[in-house]
mmCIF file of C-alpha atoms in Angstrom:
data_model
loop_
_atom_site.group_PDB
_atom_site.id
_atom_site.type_symbol
_atom_site.label_atom_id
_atom_site.label_comp_id
_atom_site.label_asym_id
_atom_site.label_seq_id
_atom_site.Cartn_x
_atom_site.Cartn_y
_atom_site.Cartn_z
ATOM 1 C CA UNK A 11 11.200 19.627 -5.017
ATOM 2 C CA UNK A 12 12.453 16.209 -4.073
ATOM 3 C CA UNK A 13 15.779 15.058 -5.422
ATOM 4 C CA UNK A 14 18.236 12.252 -4.999
ATOM 5 C CA UNK A 15 21.981 12.562 -5.472
ATOM 6 C CA UNK A 16 24.355 9.672 -5.912
ATOM 7 C CA UNK A 17 27.706 11.449 -5.992
ATOM 8 C CA UNK A 18 29.684 8.559 -7.445
ATOM 9 C CA UNK A 19 29.033 7.625 -11.048
ATOM 10 C CA UNK A 20 31.154 4.511 -10.639
ATOM 11 C CA UNK A 21 33.125 2.839 -7.878
ATOM 12 C CA UNK A 22 35.782 0.136 -8.137
ATOM 13 C CA UNK A 23 36.217 -2.261 -5.233
ATOM 14 C CA UNK A 24 38.351 -5.359 -4.819
ATOM 15 C CA UNK A 25 36.529 -8.613 -4.305
ATOM 16 C CA UNK A 26 36.215 -9.267 -0.587
ATOM 17 C CA UNK A 27 36.540 -5.605 0.361
ATOM 18 C CA UNK A 28 33.832 -3.580 2.042
ATOM 19 C CA UNK A 29 31.535 -1.298 0.097
ATOM 20 C CA UNK A 30 29.674 1.905 0.776
ATOM 21 C CA UNK A 31 27.551 3.634 -1.857
ATOM 22 C CA UNK A 32 26.416 7.129 -1.065
ATOM 23 C CA UNK A 33 22.928 8.549 -1.450
ATOM 24 C CA UNK A 34 21.716 11.965 -0.402
ATOM 25 C CA UNK A 35 18.109 13.068 -0.732
ATOM 26 C CA UNK A 36 16.161 16.245 -0.506
ATOM 27 C CA UNK A 37 12.686 15.884 0.946
ATOM 28 C CA UNK A 38 10.817 17.899 3.540
ATOM 29 C CA UNK A 39 8.880 15.203 5.325
ATOM 30 C CA UNK A 40 9.869 11.747 6.511
ATOM 31 C CA UNK A 41 11.133 10.086 3.384
ATOM 32 C CA UNK A 42 10.400 6.634 2.052
ATOM 33 C CA UNK A 43 13.793 5.479 0.741
ATOM 34 C CA UNK A 44 14.795 2.626 -1.509
ATOM 35 C CA UNK A 45 17.846 0.950 -2.968
ATOM 36 C CA UNK A 46 17.555 -1.026 -6.186
ATOM 37 C CA UNK A 47 20.139 -3.033 -8.113
ATOM 38 C CA UNK A 48 20.259 -3.488 -11.877
ATOM 39 C CA UNK A 49 22.438 -6.170 -13.369
ATOM 40 C CA UNK A 50 23.502 -5.726 -17.011
ATOM 41 C CA UNK A 51 20.592 -6.263 -19.383
ATOM 42 C CA UNK A 52 18.159 -6.839 -16.533
ATOM 43 C CA UNK A 53 15.378 -5.042 -14.751
ATOM 44 C CA UNK A 54 15.725 -3.477 -11.353
ATOM 45 C CA UNK A 55 15.486 -5.500 -8.163
ATOM 46 C CA UNK A 56 14.615 -4.069 -4.765
ATOM 47 C CA UNK A 57 17.480 -4.492 -2.285
ATOM 48 C CA UNK A 58 15.928 -2.795 0.704
ATOM 49 C CA UNK A 59 13.680 0.035 1.794
ATOM 50 C CA UNK A 60 13.171 2.378 4.714
ATOM 51 C CA UNK A 61 9.768 3.661 5.738
ATOM 52 C CA UNK A 62 10.078 4.147 9.476
ATOM 53 C CA UNK A 63 11.464 2.570 12.621
ATOM 54 C CA UNK A 64 14.975 1.219 12.969
ATOM 55 C CA UNK A 65 17.280 3.402 10.916
ATOM 56 C CA UNK A 66 19.549 0.475 10.029
ATOM 57 C CA UNK A 67 17.774 -1.580 7.409
ATOM 58 C CA UNK A 68 18.768 -5.045 6.321
ATOM 59 C CA UNK A 69 18.203 -6.148 2.750
ATOM 60 C CA UNK A 70 18.794 -9.017 0.440
ATOM 61 C CA UNK A 71 22.175 -10.282 -0.761
ATOM 62 C CA UNK A 72 23.872 -9.161 2.453
ATOM 63 C CA UNK A 73 23.292 -5.438 1.944
ATOM 64 C CA UNK A 74 22.277 -2.937 4.587
ATOM 65 C CA UNK A 75 21.588 0.776 4.593
ATOM 66 C CA UNK A 76 21.452 3.386 7.290
ATOM 67 C CA UNK A 77 19.056 6.308 7.302
ATOM 68 C CA UNK A 78 20.596 9.451 8.790
ATOM 69 C CA UNK A 79 18.090 12.264 8.941
ATOM 70 C CA UNK A 80 20.656 14.829 10.092
ATOM 71 C CA UNK A 81 22.754 14.165 7.004
ATOM 72 C CA UNK A 82 19.848 13.509 4.627
ATOM 73 C CA UNK A 83 21.620 10.336 3.670
ATOM 74 C CA UNK A 84 20.750 6.703 3.051
ATOM 75 C CA UNK A 85 24.047 4.996 2.278
ATOM 76 C CA UNK A 86 24.232 1.387 1.188
ATOM 77 C CA UNK A 87 26.844 -0.921 2.677
ATOM 78 C CA UNK A 88 28.120 -4.439 2.338
ATOM 79 C CA UNK A 89 30.957 -5.850 4.453
ATOM 80 C CA UNK A 90 32.466 -8.037 1.737
ATOM 81 C CA UNK A 91 31.627 -7.787 -1.954
ATOM 82 C CA UNK A 92 31.488 -10.656 -4.394
ATOM 83 C CA UNK A 93 32.120 -10.525 -8.114
ATOM 84 C CA UNK A 94 28.379 -11.115 -8.637
ATOM 85 C CA UNK A 95 27.675 -7.743 -6.989
ATOM 86 C CA UNK A 96 28.967 -5.957 -10.083
ATOM 87 C CA UNK A 97 25.941 -3.988 -11.238
ATOM 88 C CA UNK A 98 24.402 -0.557 -11.150
ATOM 89 C CA UNK A 99 22.798 0.606 -7.925
ATOM 90 C CA UNK A 100 19.996 3.124 -7.722
ATOM 91 C CA UNK A 101 18.777 5.061 -4.741
ATOM 92 C CA UNK A 102 15.232 6.448 -4.813
ATOM 93 C CA UNK A 103 12.875 8.439 -2.648
ATOM 94 C CA UNK A 104 9.104 8.463 -2.823
ATOM 95 C CA UNK A 105 7.775 11.781 -4.051
ATOM 96 C CA UNK A 106 4.760 13.747 -2.962
ATOM 97 C CA UNK A 107 2.514 11.524 -5.016
ATOM 98 C CA UNK A 108 2.564 8.227 -3.206
ATOM 99 C CA UNK A 109 3.261 6.217 -6.344
ATOM 100 C CA UNK A 110 6.139 8.146 -7.887
ATOM 101 C CA UNK A 111 9.788 7.478 -7.095
ATOM 102 C CA UNK A 112 12.467 10.102 -7.572
ATOM 103 C CA UNK A 113 15.520 8.235 -8.796
ATOM 104 C CA UNK A 114 19.195 8.902 -8.417
ATOM 105 C CA UNK A 115 21.420 8.695 -11.482
ATOM 106 C CA UNK A 116 22.909 5.427 -10.322
ATOM 107 C CA UNK A 117 26.346 4.192 -9.258
ATOM 108 C CA UNK A 118 28.045 1.549 -11.297
ATOM 109 C CA UNK A 119 29.952 -0.913 -9.136
ATOM 110 C CA UNK A 120 33.026 -2.539 -10.655
ATOM 111 C CA UNK A 121 34.653 -5.461 -8.845
ATOM 112 C CA UNK A 122 38.382 -6.059 -9.186
ATOM 113 C CA UNK A 123 39.495 -9.673 -8.927
ATOM 114 C CA UNK B 4 8.963 -17.669 -8.562
ATOM 115 C CA UNK B 5 6.501 -15.070 -9.891
ATOM 116 C CA UNK B 6 7.927 -12.599 -12.391
ATOM 117 C CA UNK B 7 6.857 -9.713 -14.543
ATOM 118 C CA UNK B 8 7.251 -10.645 -18.190
ATOM 119 C CA UNK B 9 7.761 -8.270 -21.077
ATOM 120 C CA UNK B 10 7.671 -8.821 -24.808
ATOM 121 C CA UNK B 11 9.458 -8.283 -27.033
ATOM 122 C CA UNK B 12 12.830 -8.121 -25.277
ATOM 123 C CA UNK B 13 14.381 -6.304 -28.213
ATOM 124 C CA UNK B 14 12.826 -4.299 -31.010
ATOM 125 C CA UNK B 15 14.435 -2.534 -33.939
ATOM 126 C CA UNK B 16 12.122 -0.485 -36.098
ATOM 127 C CA UNK B 17 12.167 2.394 -38.509
ATOM 128 C CA UNK B 18 10.991 5.883 -37.777
ATOM 129 C CA UNK B 19 7.285 6.274 -38.280
ATOM 130 C CA UNK B 20 6.385 2.677 -37.473
ATOM 131 C CA UNK B 21 4.073 1.625 -34.672
ATOM 132 C CA UNK B 22 5.622 -0.133 -31.714
ATOM 133 C CA UNK B 23 3.653 -2.163 -29.189
ATOM 134 C CA UNK B 24 5.242 -3.395 -25.983
ATOM 135 C CA UNK B 25 3.472 -5.855 -23.730
ATOM 136 C CA UNK B 26 3.705 -6.614 -20.074
ATOM 137 C CA UNK B 27 2.228 -9.363 -17.954
ATOM 138 C CA UNK B 28 2.209 -8.236 -14.310
ATOM 139 C CA UNK B 29 2.517 -10.667 -11.447
ATOM 140 C CA UNK B 30 -0.801 -12.336 -10.717
ATOM 141 C CA UNK B 31 -2.574 -10.536 -7.906
ATOM 142 C CA UNK B 32 -0.667 -7.301 -8.247
ATOM 143 C CA UNK B 33 -3.018 -4.350 -8.604
ATOM 144 C CA UNK B 34 -0.577 -1.672 -9.742
ATOM 145 C CA UNK B 35 1.396 -1.371 -12.941
ATOM 146 C CA UNK B 36 4.113 1.113 -13.790
ATOM 147 C CA UNK B 37 5.727 1.886 -17.140
ATOM 148 C CA UNK B 38 9.209 3.387 -17.020
ATOM 149 C CA UNK B 39 11.667 4.527 -19.663
ATOM 150 C CA UNK B 40 15.403 4.381 -19.059
ATOM 151 C CA UNK B 41 17.971 6.319 -21.063
ATOM 152 C CA UNK B 42 21.528 7.339 -20.400
ATOM 153 C CA UNK B 43 20.654 11.010 -20.511
ATOM 154 C CA UNK B 44 17.425 11.066 -18.509
ATOM 155 C CA UNK B 45 17.784 8.016 -16.307
ATOM 156 C CA UNK B 46 14.544 6.386 -15.166
ATOM 157 C CA UNK B 47 11.323 8.213 -15.975
ATOM 158 C CA UNK B 48 7.824 7.212 -15.004
ATOM 159 C CA UNK B 49 5.632 7.168 -18.076
ATOM 160 C CA UNK B 50 2.371 5.751 -16.760
ATOM 161 C CA UNK B 51 0.777 4.367 -13.624
ATOM 162 C CA UNK B 52 -2.229 2.089 -13.301
ATOM 163 C CA UNK B 53 -4.076 0.949 -10.236
ATOM 164 C CA UNK B 54 -6.749 -1.721 -10.511
ATOM 165 C CA UNK B 55 -6.407 -1.382 -14.316
ATOM 166 C CA UNK B 56 -7.363 2.308 -14.245
ATOM 167 C CA UNK B 57 -4.848 4.802 -15.611
ATOM 168 C CA UNK B 58 -4.147 7.239 -12.788
ATOM 169 C CA UNK B 59 -1.202 9.090 -14.225
ATOM 170 C CA UNK B 60 0.195 9.244 -17.715
ATOM 171 C CA UNK B 61 1.669 12.716 -17.451
ATOM 172 C CA UNK B 62 5.130 11.361 -18.212
ATOM 173 C CA UNK B 63 4.181 10.265 -21.696
ATOM 174 C CA UNK B 64 4.196 12.335 -24.875
ATOM 175 C CA UNK B 65 0.445 12.328 -25.407
ATOM 176 C CA UNK B 66 0.522 12.745 -29.132
ATOM 177 C CA UNK B 67 2.358 9.503 -29.798
ATOM 178 C CA UNK B 68 2.301 7.307 -26.697
ATOM 179 C CA UNK B 69 -0.617 5.412 -25.237
ATOM 180 C CA UNK B 70 -0.892 2.910 -22.401
ATOM 181 C CA UNK B 71 -3.733 0.541 -21.641
ATOM 182 C CA UNK B 72 -4.636 -2.440 -19.492
ATOM 183 C CA UNK B 73 -7.182 -4.447 -21.447
ATOM 184 C CA UNK B 74 -7.308 -6.926 -18.601
ATOM 185 C CA UNK B 75 -5.557 -7.682 -15.339
ATOM 186 C CA UNK B 76 -2.973 -9.882 -17.023
ATOM 187 C CA UNK B 77 -1.901 -7.522 -19.795
ATOM 188 C CA UNK B 78 -0.572 -3.998 -19.980
ATOM 189 C CA UNK B 79 0.433 -2.422 -23.260
ATOM 190 C CA UNK B 80 2.492 0.592 -24.243
ATOM 191 C CA UNK B 81 2.205 1.819 -27.795
ATOM 192 C CA UNK B 82 4.183 4.363 -29.710
ATOM 193 C CA UNK B 83 2.739 5.630 -32.979
ATOM 194 C CA UNK B 84 4.566 6.993 -34.852
ATOM 195 C CA UNK B 85 7.928 6.117 -33.409
ATOM 196 C CA UNK B 86 10.879 8.496 -33.549
ATOM 197 C CA UNK B 87 14.614 7.968 -33.038
ATOM 198 C CA UNK B 88 14.430 9.843 -29.703
ATOM 199 C CA UNK B 89 12.144 7.064 -28.410
ATOM 200 C CA UNK B 90 15.116 4.678 -28.415
ATOM 201 C CA UNK B 91 15.437 3.503 -24.840
ATOM 202 C CA UNK B 92 14.784 0.595 -22.527
ATOM 203 C CA UNK B 93 11.158 0.393 -21.436
ATOM 204 C CA UNK B 94 10.398 -1.318 -18.157
ATOM 205 C CA UNK B 95 7.140 -2.513 -16.773
ATOM 206 C CA UNK B 96 6.812 -3.054 -13.035
ATOM 207 C CA UNK B 97 3.969 -4.345 -10.913
ATOM 208 C CA UNK B 98 3.308 -4.025 -7.233
ATOM 209 C CA UNK B 99 0.938 -4.369 -4.342
ATOM 210 C CA UNK B 100 0.103 -2.204 -1.365
ATOM 211 C CA UNK B 101 -1.380 1.234 -1.124
ATOM 212 C CA UNK B 102 0.438 2.617 -4.118
ATOM 213 C CA UNK B 103 2.542 -0.249 -5.357
ATOM 214 C CA UNK B 104 5.895 1.384 -4.782
ATOM 215 C CA UNK B 105 6.293 -0.402 -1.455
ATOM 216 C CA UNK B 106 7.362 -3.506 -3.311
ATOM 217 C CA UNK B 107 7.826 -3.049 -7.040
ATOM 218 C CA UNK B 108 8.838 -5.954 -9.225
ATOM 219 C CA UNK B 109 10.422 -4.986 -12.510
ATOM 220 C CA UNK B 110 10.296 -6.878 -15.754
ATOM 221 C CA UNK B 111 13.443 -7.453 -17.827
ATOM 222 C CA UNK B 112 12.623 -4.558 -20.145
ATOM 223 C CA UNK B 113 12.133 -4.005 -23.845
ATOM 224 C CA UNK B 114 15.153 -2.520 -25.551
ATOM 225 C CA UNK B 115 13.853 -0.329 -28.381
ATOM 226 C CA UNK B 116 15.940 1.075 -31.197
ATOM 227 C CA UNK B 117 14.239 3.401 -33.670
ATOM 228 C CA UNK B 118 16.271 4.040 -36.800
#
């Protein structure tokens, strides 16, 4: 069965520092991978997605993610975080049914001033 | 800037009462998703519609939950009777493409508290 693991429940980063959020997936075929962000009290917003092609994917708000098949990973990165990036980040993989996403538990990002 | 809208944003009700949550998908989107988010279970897919037809509602407790799309501009999720374990945030999302997950737009959610 497909699964998504986000090993870090929360991460604290200083404003201006770089960020990497980890995501590992379990899926037999070529995965469709997503990163979403959820600000407090808000819905989820798609940051970026990988379906095929270039394994380094650029998203909105200055985020990027790299698909590494050998490591079953799709880590999210940002070179310099801003206080407004404080939110919860969810990694997801499309399941066998083409409309269902398997969600990770989320990583809460805390920004230190 | 097109958005998915959901009403009400907050709902407090007593056990046994009926709850109706409404969603207006983005105009032109042909897929609608209902999700439930809780601390314990995370995000769960409750129902999935494509072109207003319910294709999957296996995530919903059938005896108390129902989801419909009376028209292309309205999706509803009803709980009758409500129970305290239904307390959660309920999100509606709409999308386009083959399945809709390619680009899902989420609404702000309905935060439900059942006492």
